mmCIF file of C-alpha atoms in Angstrom:
data_model
loop_
_atom_site.group_PDB
_atom_site.id
_atom_site.type_symbol
_atom_site.label_atom_id
_atom_site.label_comp_id
_atom_site.label_asym_id
_atom_site.label_seq_id
_atom_site.Cartn_x
_atom_site.Cartn_y
_atom_site.Cartn_z
ATOM 1 C CA MET A 299 -28.600 13.541 -34.058
ATOM 2 C CA ALA A 300 -28.461 17.292 -33.469
ATOM 3 C CA LEU A 301 -30.434 19.578 -31.422
ATOM 4 C CA SER A 302 -32.922 21.474 -33.181
ATOM 5 C CA ALA A 303 -32.662 25.033 -33.525
ATOM 6 C CA ARG A 304 -33.351 27.348 -31.259
ATOM 7 C CA THR A 305 -35.926 30.620 -31.789
ATOM 8 C CA PRO A 306 -35.149 33.127 -31.728
ATOM 9 C CA SER A 307 -31.580 32.127 -32.355
ATOM 10 C CA THR A 308 -30.482 34.027 -30.075
ATOM 11 C CA LEU A 309 -31.012 32.641 -26.902
ATOM 12 C CA VAL A 310 -27.748 31.017 -25.672
ATOM 13 C CA THR A 311 -25.473 34.110 -27.748
ATOM 14 C CA ASN A 312 -27.391 36.006 -25.517
ATOM 15 C CA TYR A 313 -26.880 34.190 -22.125
ATOM 16 C CA PHE A 314 -30.410 33.621 -21.870
ATOM 17 C CA ILE A 315 -30.180 30.005 -21.662
ATOM 18 C CA PRO A 316 -27.845 29.440 -18.356
ATOM 19 C CA THR A 317 -24.457 27.357 -17.839
ATOM 20 C CA ILE A 318 -25.087 25.597 -14.786
ATOM 21 C CA TYR A 319 -21.534 24.007 -12.750
ATOM 22 C CA SER A 320 -22.223 21.301 -10.414
ATOM 23 C CA ASN A 321 -21.067 21.946 -6.872
ATOM 24 C CA GLU A 322 -20.526 18.481 -6.712
ATOM 25 C CA VAL A 323 -17.016 17.402 -7.610
ATOM 26 C CA GLU A 324 -16.280 13.353 -8.895
ATOM 27 C CA LYS A 325 -13.448 12.405 -7.320
ATOM 28 C CA ALA A 326 -10.504 10.976 -9.330
ATOM 29 C CA ALA A 327 -10.349 6.820 -9.134
ATOM 30 C CA LYS A 328 -7.984 5.942 -6.725
ATOM 31 C CA SER A 329 -5.799 2.421 -5.869
ATOM 32 C CA GLN A 330 -6.400 0.846 -2.849
ATOM 33 C CA LEU A 331 -4.176 1.434 -0.478
ATOM 34 C CA VAL A 332 -3.174 -1.532 1.732
ATOM 35 C CA THR A 333 0.372 -2.713 2.195
ATOM 36 C CA TRP A 334 1.703 0.026 4.742
ATOM 37 C CA ASP A 335 -0.738 -1.769 7.192
ATOM 38 C CA SER A 336 0.264 -4.957 6.441
ATOM 39 C CA ILE A 337 4.239 -4.761 7.427
ATOM 40 C CA ASN A 338 5.676 -3.770 10.980
ATOM 41 C CA SER A 339 5.666 -0.987 11.040
ATOM 42 C CA SER A 340 6.309 0.498 15.194
ATOM 43 C CA TRP A 341 10.387 0.674 14.462
ATOM 44 C CA LYS A 342 8.683 4.467 14.412
ATOM 45 C CA LYS A 343 8.500 5.119 18.218
ATOM 46 C CA GLN A 344 12.177 3.689 18.561
ATOM 47 C CA LEU A 345 13.337 6.375 15.830
ATOM 48 C CA VAL A 346 13.278 9.600 17.406
ATOM 49 C CA LYS A 347 16.265 11.049 15.859
ATOM 50 C CA GLY A 348 18.360 10.287 13.487
ATOM 51 C CA ASN A 349 18.316 8.713 9.618
ATOM 52 C CA ILE A 350 19.132 4.842 10.205
ATOM 53 C CA LEU A 351 17.257 2.182 12.971
ATOM 54 C CA ASN A 352 19.994 -0.240 13.587
ATOM 55 C CA ILE A 353 17.366 -3.287 14.035
ATOM 56 C CA PRO A 354 19.653 -6.686 15.386
ATOM 57 C CA LYS A 355 18.181 -10.290 14.387
ATOM 58 C CA SER A 356 18.966 -13.519 16.704
ATOM 59 C CA THR A 357 19.813 -16.657 15.206
ATOM 60 C CA LEU A 358 17.984 -20.180 16.130
ATOM 61 C CA VAL A 359 20.248 -22.124 18.131
ATOM 62 C CA THR A 360 19.081 -25.991 18.085
ATOM 63 C CA ALA A 361 19.493 -28.198 21.799
ATOM 64 C CA THR A 362 22.371 -30.892 22.215
ATOM 65 C CA GLU A 363 21.760 -33.828 24.220
ATOM 66 C CA VAL A 364 23.151 -33.954 27.370
ATOM 67 C CA VAL A 365 26.463 -35.858 28.866
ATOM 68 C CA VAL A 366 27.585 -36.314 31.922
ATOM 69 C CA GLY A 367 31.092 -35.128 32.927
ATOM 70 C CA THR A 368 31.199 -33.206 29.598
ATOM 71 C CA VAL A 369 30.379 -29.324 29.322
ATOM 72 C CA ALA A 370 28.206 -28.858 26.392
ATOM 73 C CA THR A 371 29.291 -26.259 23.663
ATOM 74 C CA GLY A 372 28.329 -22.593 24.072
ATOM 75 C CA VAL A 373 25.536 -21.462 21.917
ATOM 76 C CA ASN A 374 25.633 -18.065 20.313
ATOM 77 C CA PRO A 375 21.770 -16.853 19.314
ATOM 78 C CA MET A 376 23.293 -12.982 18.287
ATOM 79 C CA ASN A 377 25.118 -14.466 15.432
ATOM 80 C CA THR A 378 23.172 -13.040 12.436
ATOM 81 C CA THR A 379 23.979 -10.077 10.936
ATOM 82 C CA GLY A 380 20.912 -7.579 11.623
ATOM 83 C CA VAL A 381 19.520 -5.092 8.908
ATOM 84 C CA GLN A 382 19.486 -1.093 9.436
ATOM 85 C CA LEU A 383 16.391 0.409 8.763
ATOM 86 C CA THR A 384 17.412 3.918 6.261
ATOM 87 C CA ILE A 385 14.867 6.813 6.335
ATOM 88 C CA ASN A 386 15.452 7.845 2.347
ATOM 89 C CA GLN A 387 12.162 8.589 0.999
ATOM 90 C CA TRP A 388 10.488 11.996 1.206
ATOM 91 C CA TYR A 389 7.674 13.292 -0.723
ATOM 92 C CA GLU A 390 5.119 15.780 -1.124
ATOM 93 C CA ALA A 391 2.848 17.175 -2.655
ATOM 94 C CA LEU A 392 2.129 20.638 -2.748
ATOM 95 C CA CYS A 393 -1.280 22.364 -4.146
ATOM 96 C CA LYS A 394 -1.359 26.085 -4.638
ATOM 97 C CA LEU A 395 -4.965 28.004 -4.659
ATOM 98 C CA ASP A 396 -5.143 31.679 -5.467
ATOM 99 C CA THR A 397 -7.086 34.032 -3.109
ATOM 100 C CA MET A 398 -9.978 35.111 -5.704
ATOM 101 C CA SER A 399 -10.738 31.368 -6.981
ATOM 102 C CA LEU A 400 -11.447 30.257 -3.136
ATOM 103 C CA LYS A 401 -14.021 34.021 -2.907
ATOM 104 C CA GLN A 402 -15.252 32.852 -6.090
ATOM 105 C CA GLU A 403 -15.443 29.041 -5.755
ATOM 106 C CA GLY A 404 -18.923 26.838 -6.325
ATOM 107 C CA THR A 405 -16.799 24.087 -4.294
ATOM 108 C CA ASN A 406 -14.891 23.499 -1.572
ATOM 109 C CA LEU A 407 -11.652 23.727 -3.407
ATOM 110 C CA GLU A 408 -9.392 23.775 -0.016
ATOM 111 C CA THR A 409 -11.052 20.159 1.094
ATOM 112 C CA ILE A 410 -10.493 19.085 -2.698
ATOM 113 C CA ALA A 411 -6.761 20.041 -2.311
ATOM 114 C CA VAL A 412 -5.817 18.541 0.835
ATOM 115 C CA GLY A 413 -7.563 14.871 0.569
ATOM 116 C CA GLU A 414 -5.938 14.373 -3.047
ATOM 117 C CA SER A 415 -2.700 15.708 -1.558
ATOM 118 C CA ALA A 416 -2.823 13.048 1.362
ATOM 119 C CA TYR A 417 -3.890 10.657 -1.097
ATOM 120 C CA ALA A 418 -0.780 11.686 -3.523
ATOM 121 C CA ILE A 419 1.759 10.757 -0.118
ATOM 122 C CA ALA A 420 -0.139 7.902 1.382
ATOM 123 C CA LYS A 421 0.563 6.142 -2.600
ATOM 124 C CA GLN A 422 3.525 6.962 -2.599
ATOM 125 C CA ILE A 423 4.386 5.519 1.013
ATOM 126 C CA ASP A 424 2.422 2.122 -0.750
ATOM 127 C CA THR A 425 4.273 1.815 -4.023
ATOM 128 C CA SER A 426 7.273 1.846 -1.917
ATOM 129 C CA VAL A 427 6.574 -1.325 0.365
ATOM 130 C CA CYS A 428 5.368 -2.752 -2.939
ATOM 131 C CA ALA A 429 8.535 -2.263 -4.586
ATOM 132 C CA LEU A 430 10.430 -4.572 -2.026
ATOM 133 C CA PHE A 431 8.213 -7.752 -2.940
ATOM 134 C CA SER A 432 10.291 -9.378 -6.159
ATOM 135 C CA ALA A 433 13.530 -9.828 -3.321
ATOM 136 C CA LEU A 434 11.369 -12.174 -1.078
ATOM 137 C CA ASN A 435 12.105 -15.472 -0.703
ATOM 138 C CA GLY A 436 15.880 -14.953 -1.629
ATOM 139 C CA SER A 437 14.251 -13.347 -4.856
ATOM 140 C CA THR A 438 12.801 -16.457 -6.208
ATOM 141 C CA VAL A 439 9.313 -15.491 -7.106
ATOM 142 C CA LEU A 440 6.956 -18.425 -7.904
ATOM 143 C CA GLY A 441 4.088 -18.633 -10.392
ATOM 144 C CA THR A 442 4.490 -18.104 -14.276
ATOM 145 C CA ASP A 443 4.466 -14.421 -15.439
ATOM 146 C CA GLY A 444 1.662 -13.727 -17.645
ATOM 147 C CA VAL A 445 -0.149 -17.060 -15.808
ATOM 148 C CA ALA A 446 -2.797 -16.719 -14.152
ATOM 149 C CA ILE A 447 -2.753 -17.770 -9.534
ATOM 150 C CA THR A 448 -4.285 -21.232 -8.968
ATOM 151 C CA ASP A 449 -5.259 -23.262 -5.957
ATOM 152 C CA ASP A 450 -1.360 -25.310 -6.340
ATOM 153 C CA LEU A 451 0.248 -21.559 -6.095
ATOM 154 C CA LEU A 452 -1.644 -20.731 -3.194
ATOM 155 C CA GLU A 453 -0.882 -23.947 -1.447
ATOM 156 C CA THR A 454 2.563 -23.973 -2.872
ATOM 157 C CA LEU A 455 3.238 -20.352 -1.393
ATOM 158 C CA MET A 456 1.257 -21.794 2.413
ATOM 159 C CA GLU A 457 3.621 -24.268 2.320
ATOM 160 C CA THR A 458 6.551 -22.522 2.187
ATOM 161 C CA LEU A 459 5.861 -20.853 4.226
ATOM 162 C CA MET A 460 5.011 -23.249 7.017
ATOM 163 C CA GLU A 461 8.225 -24.588 6.443
ATOM 164 C CA ALA A 462 9.963 -21.518 7.054
ATOM 165 C CA ASP A 463 8.513 -21.760 10.934
ATOM 166 C CA VAL A 464 6.277 -18.126 10.075
ATOM 167 C CA PRO A 465 4.257 -18.015 12.804
ATOM 168 C CA TRP A 466 0.624 -18.862 11.728
ATOM 169 C CA GLU A 467 -1.452 -15.527 13.373
ATOM 170 C CA ALA A 468 -4.409 -14.477 10.968
ATOM 171 C CA ALA A 469 -3.895 -11.050 11.915
ATOM 172 C CA ASP A 470 -0.453 -11.009 10.645
ATOM 173 C CA LEU A 471 -0.660 -12.361 7.290
ATOM 174 C CA SER A 472 -1.473 -10.971 4.241
ATOM 175 C CA CYS A 473 -1.836 -12.213 1.064
ATOM 176 C CA ILE A 474 -1.420 -8.687 -1.410
ATOM 177 C CA LEU A 475 -2.393 -9.510 -4.973
ATOM 178 C CA ASP A 476 -3.657 -7.366 -8.133
ATOM 179 C CA PRO A 477 -7.269 -7.376 -9.616
ATOM 180 C CA SER A 478 -6.262 -9.930 -12.177
ATOM 181 C CA GLY A 479 -5.178 -12.011 -9.059
ATOM 182 C CA VAL A 480 -8.271 -11.541 -7.154
ATOM 183 C CA ALA A 481 -10.038 -12.314 -10.130
ATOM 184 C CA ASP A 482 -7.963 -15.852 -10.043
ATOM 185 C CA MET A 483 -9.157 -16.305 -7.040
ATOM 186 C CA CYS A 484 -12.609 -16.053 -7.408
ATOM 187 C CA LYS A 485 -12.449 -19.004 -9.991
ATOM 188 C CA ILE A 486 -11.247 -21.152 -6.829
ATOM 189 C CA ASP A 487 -14.308 -23.188 -5.796
ATOM 190 C CA LYS A 488 -13.271 -23.854 -2.059
ATOM 191 C CA PHE A 489 -11.949 -20.151 -1.530
ATOM 192 C CA ILE A 490 -15.006 -18.396 -3.032
ATOM 193 C CA SER A 491 -17.711 -21.050 -1.392
ATOM 194 C CA SER A 492 -16.419 -20.103 2.752
ATOM 195 C CA GLN A 493 -15.116 -16.369 1.442
ATOM 196 C CA TYR A 494 -18.855 -15.188 0.532
ATOM 197 C CA ALA A 495 -20.429 -17.163 3.176
ATOM 198 C CA GLN A 496 -18.400 -14.491 5.316
ATOM 199 C CA THR A 497 -18.366 -11.713 3.606
ATOM 200 C CA GLY A 498 -19.603 -11.556 0.058
ATOM 201 C CA VAL A 499 -17.971 -8.128 -1.191
ATOM 202 C CA LEU A 500 -14.904 -6.470 -1.611
ATOM 203 C CA LYS A 501 -14.336 -3.469 1.009
ATOM 204 C CA ASN A 502 -12.174 -1.037 0.794
ATOM 205 C CA GLY A 503 -8.698 -2.974 -1.099
ATOM 206 C CA LEU A 504 -9.674 -5.739 1.848
ATOM 207 C CA VAL A 505 -10.773 -9.358 -0.148
ATOM 208 C CA GLY A 506 -11.602 -10.997 3.165
ATOM 209 C CA SER A 507 -9.415 -13.384 5.694
ATOM 210 C CA SER A 508 -9.153 -17.291 3.836
ATOM 211 C CA PRO A 509 -10.220 -19.385 6.503
ATOM 212 C CA ILE A 510 -8.597 -21.917 4.210
ATOM 213 C CA TYR A 511 -4.856 -20.454 4.435
ATOM 214 C CA GLY A 512 -4.925 -18.520 6.793
ATOM 215 C CA TRP A 513 -4.323 -14.838 6.122
ATOM 216 C CA LYS A 514 -5.968 -11.643 4.868
ATOM 217 C CA VAL A 515 -6.438 -11.412 1.204
ATOM 218 C CA LYS A 516 -5.643 -7.745 -0.351
ATOM 219 C CA THR A 517 -5.818 -5.982 -3.560
ATOM 220 C CA THR A 518 -4.456 -2.914 -4.850
ATOM 221 C CA ASN A 519 -3.355 -1.539 -8.064
ATOM 222 C CA ASN A 520 0.613 -0.555 -6.653
ATOM 223 C CA LEU A 521 2.351 -3.332 -7.253
ATOM 224 C CA ALA A 522 5.584 -3.560 -9.461
ATOM 225 C CA ALA A 523 5.463 -4.599 -12.273
ATOM 226 C CA ALA A 524 7.109 -7.409 -13.875
ATOM 227 C CA THR A 525 7.061 -8.079 -17.257
ATOM 228 C CA THR A 526 3.482 -9.358 -18.235
ATOM 229 C CA GLY A 527 2.209 -9.549 -14.722
ATOM 230 C CA ASN A 528 3.008 -8.305 -11.014
ATOM 231 C CA TYR A 529 4.625 -8.792 -8.020
ATOM 232 C CA ALA A 530 2.187 -10.079 -5.956
ATOM 233 C CA ALA A 531 3.055 -11.677 -1.972
ATOM 234 C CA VAL A 532 2.051 -13.799 0.839
ATOM 235 C CA LEU A 533 3.575 -12.127 3.873
ATOM 236 C CA HIS A 534 3.948 -11.843 7.294
ATOM 237 C CA ARG A 535 4.250 -8.465 8.925
ATOM 238 C CA ARG A 536 7.539 -8.927 10.583
ATOM 239 C CA ALA A 537 8.984 -9.662 6.637
ATOM 240 C CA ILE A 538 9.435 -6.159 5.716
ATOM 241 C CA GLY A 539 9.958 -3.378 8.490
ATOM 242 C CA GLY A 540 9.060 0.454 7.703
ATOM 243 C CA ALA A 541 9.218 3.405 9.986
ATOM 244 C CA ALA A 542 7.356 7.130 9.130
ATOM 245 C CA GLN A 543 9.740 10.099 10.745
ATOM 246 C CA ILE A 544 7.040 12.699 9.039
ATOM 247 C CA GLU A 545 3.819 12.590 8.191
ATOM 248 C CA LYS A 546 1.954 15.996 8.150
ATOM 249 C CA SER A 547 -0.544 18.190 6.444
ATOM 250 C CA TRP A 548 -0.301 21.855 6.417
ATOM 251 C CA ARG A 549 -1.672 25.218 5.191
ATOM 252 C CA LYS A 550 -0.051 28.551 4.537
ATOM 253 C CA ASP A 551 -1.608 31.934 3.282
ATOM 254 C CA PHE A 552 0.509 34.030 1.420
ATOM 255 C CA PRO A 553 -1.191 37.410 0.893
ATOM 256 C CA GLU A 554 1.558 39.076 -1.045
ATOM 257 C CA LEU A 555 1.820 36.744 -3.620
ATOM 258 C CA HIS A 556 -2.571 36.477 -3.412
ATOM 259 C CA GLN A 557 -2.115 32.427 -3.100
ATOM 260 C CA ILE A 558 -2.845 29.836 -0.027
ATOM 261 C CA TYR A 559 -0.315 26.993 -0.203
ATOM 262 C CA MET A 560 -1.504 23.763 0.791
ATOM 263 C CA SER A 561 0.912 20.018 1.335
ATOM 264 C CA ALA A 562 1.207 17.175 2.254
ATOM 265 C CA GLU A 563 4.823 16.020 3.168
ATOM 266 C CA ALA A 564 6.204 12.681 4.613
ATOM 267 C CA LEU A 565 9.758 10.948 5.580
ATOM 268 C CA TRP A 566 10.317 7.523 5.272
ATOM 269 C CA GLY A 567 11.918 4.249 4.797
ATOM 270 C CA VAL A 568 10.907 0.540 4.116
ATOM 271 C CA ILE A 569 13.593 -2.261 4.842
ATOM 272 C CA GLU A 570 13.217 -6.266 4.196
ATOM 273 C CA VAL A 571 13.917 -7.744 7.678
ATOM 274 C CA MET A 572 12.864 -11.389 7.662
ATOM 275 C CA ASP A 573 13.857 -13.038 4.108
ATOM 276 C CA THR A 574 12.259 -16.168 4.322
ATOM 277 C CA PHE A 575 8.511 -14.592 5.621
ATOM 278 C CA GLY A 576 7.561 -13.589 2.540
ATOM 279 C CA ILE A 577 7.161 -15.360 -0.510
ATOM 280 C CA PRO A 578 6.683 -13.532 -3.672
ATOM 281 C CA CYS A 579 4.202 -14.679 -6.936
ATOM 282 C CA TYR A 580 3.694 -13.353 -10.160
ATOM 283 C CA THR A 581 0.053 -12.260 -11.386
ATOM 284 C CA ARG A 582 -1.254 -12.610 -15.048
ATOM 285 C CA LYS A 583 -1.435 -9.307 -16.041
ATOM 286 C CA SER A 584 -0.385 -5.307 -14.520
#
């Protein structure tokens, strides 16, 4: 229904009725960023220079029974090919603001620009980690694409990791799902009954730490898409390695252009390190 006409009709056209702009800004919706904290990013301190970090891997050896009078066959715990972590992803998010707008602003434009630029970089890093999930476990993805995650599937994921001798330390284990996966888990009675007694809510992408399965449950919208659903994963921190050489933001004035530039920048790399320390699974929808 349209508003009734004003009397006199020139009140609006001649600016007697003001248009007010809020100085509060509604921030853009953002995906939860959870994967970088779920992998081993401690390699950063070793990669001071260069673009490649060689990561050696030990080999599991087997003990043999002692036979008197014979010399045991030597074992070689250094017989596994290592991996190379290559720093090969370099992204920036540059925002330009003119000095006139900064002088006339009704909101803090610089704060908004810096926050959005930093988030854009963080999301790109998170997405690069998610892109590796489908290749874990020899690219064998459990579950069925487009079908709900069930208790049976979660138990199979847990069993498969345990059979691979993955260290069962809750602080290092993560189950990273999309919102459809979390919704499916909310239908699992034993998960909900124990989980809600402890936390009750989802906070910053962390659903909680499951006392049943022994891992932290996290949610993100940055998973790589399969055909119908996404590639989620349950993984130990050592499954994927990452290192960042540049993580910075900067601001620079260009008076001759009557502009200021603000940018966030990162240079990093990620690599699968322990293939059996992570198991990918399908989610119900992307």
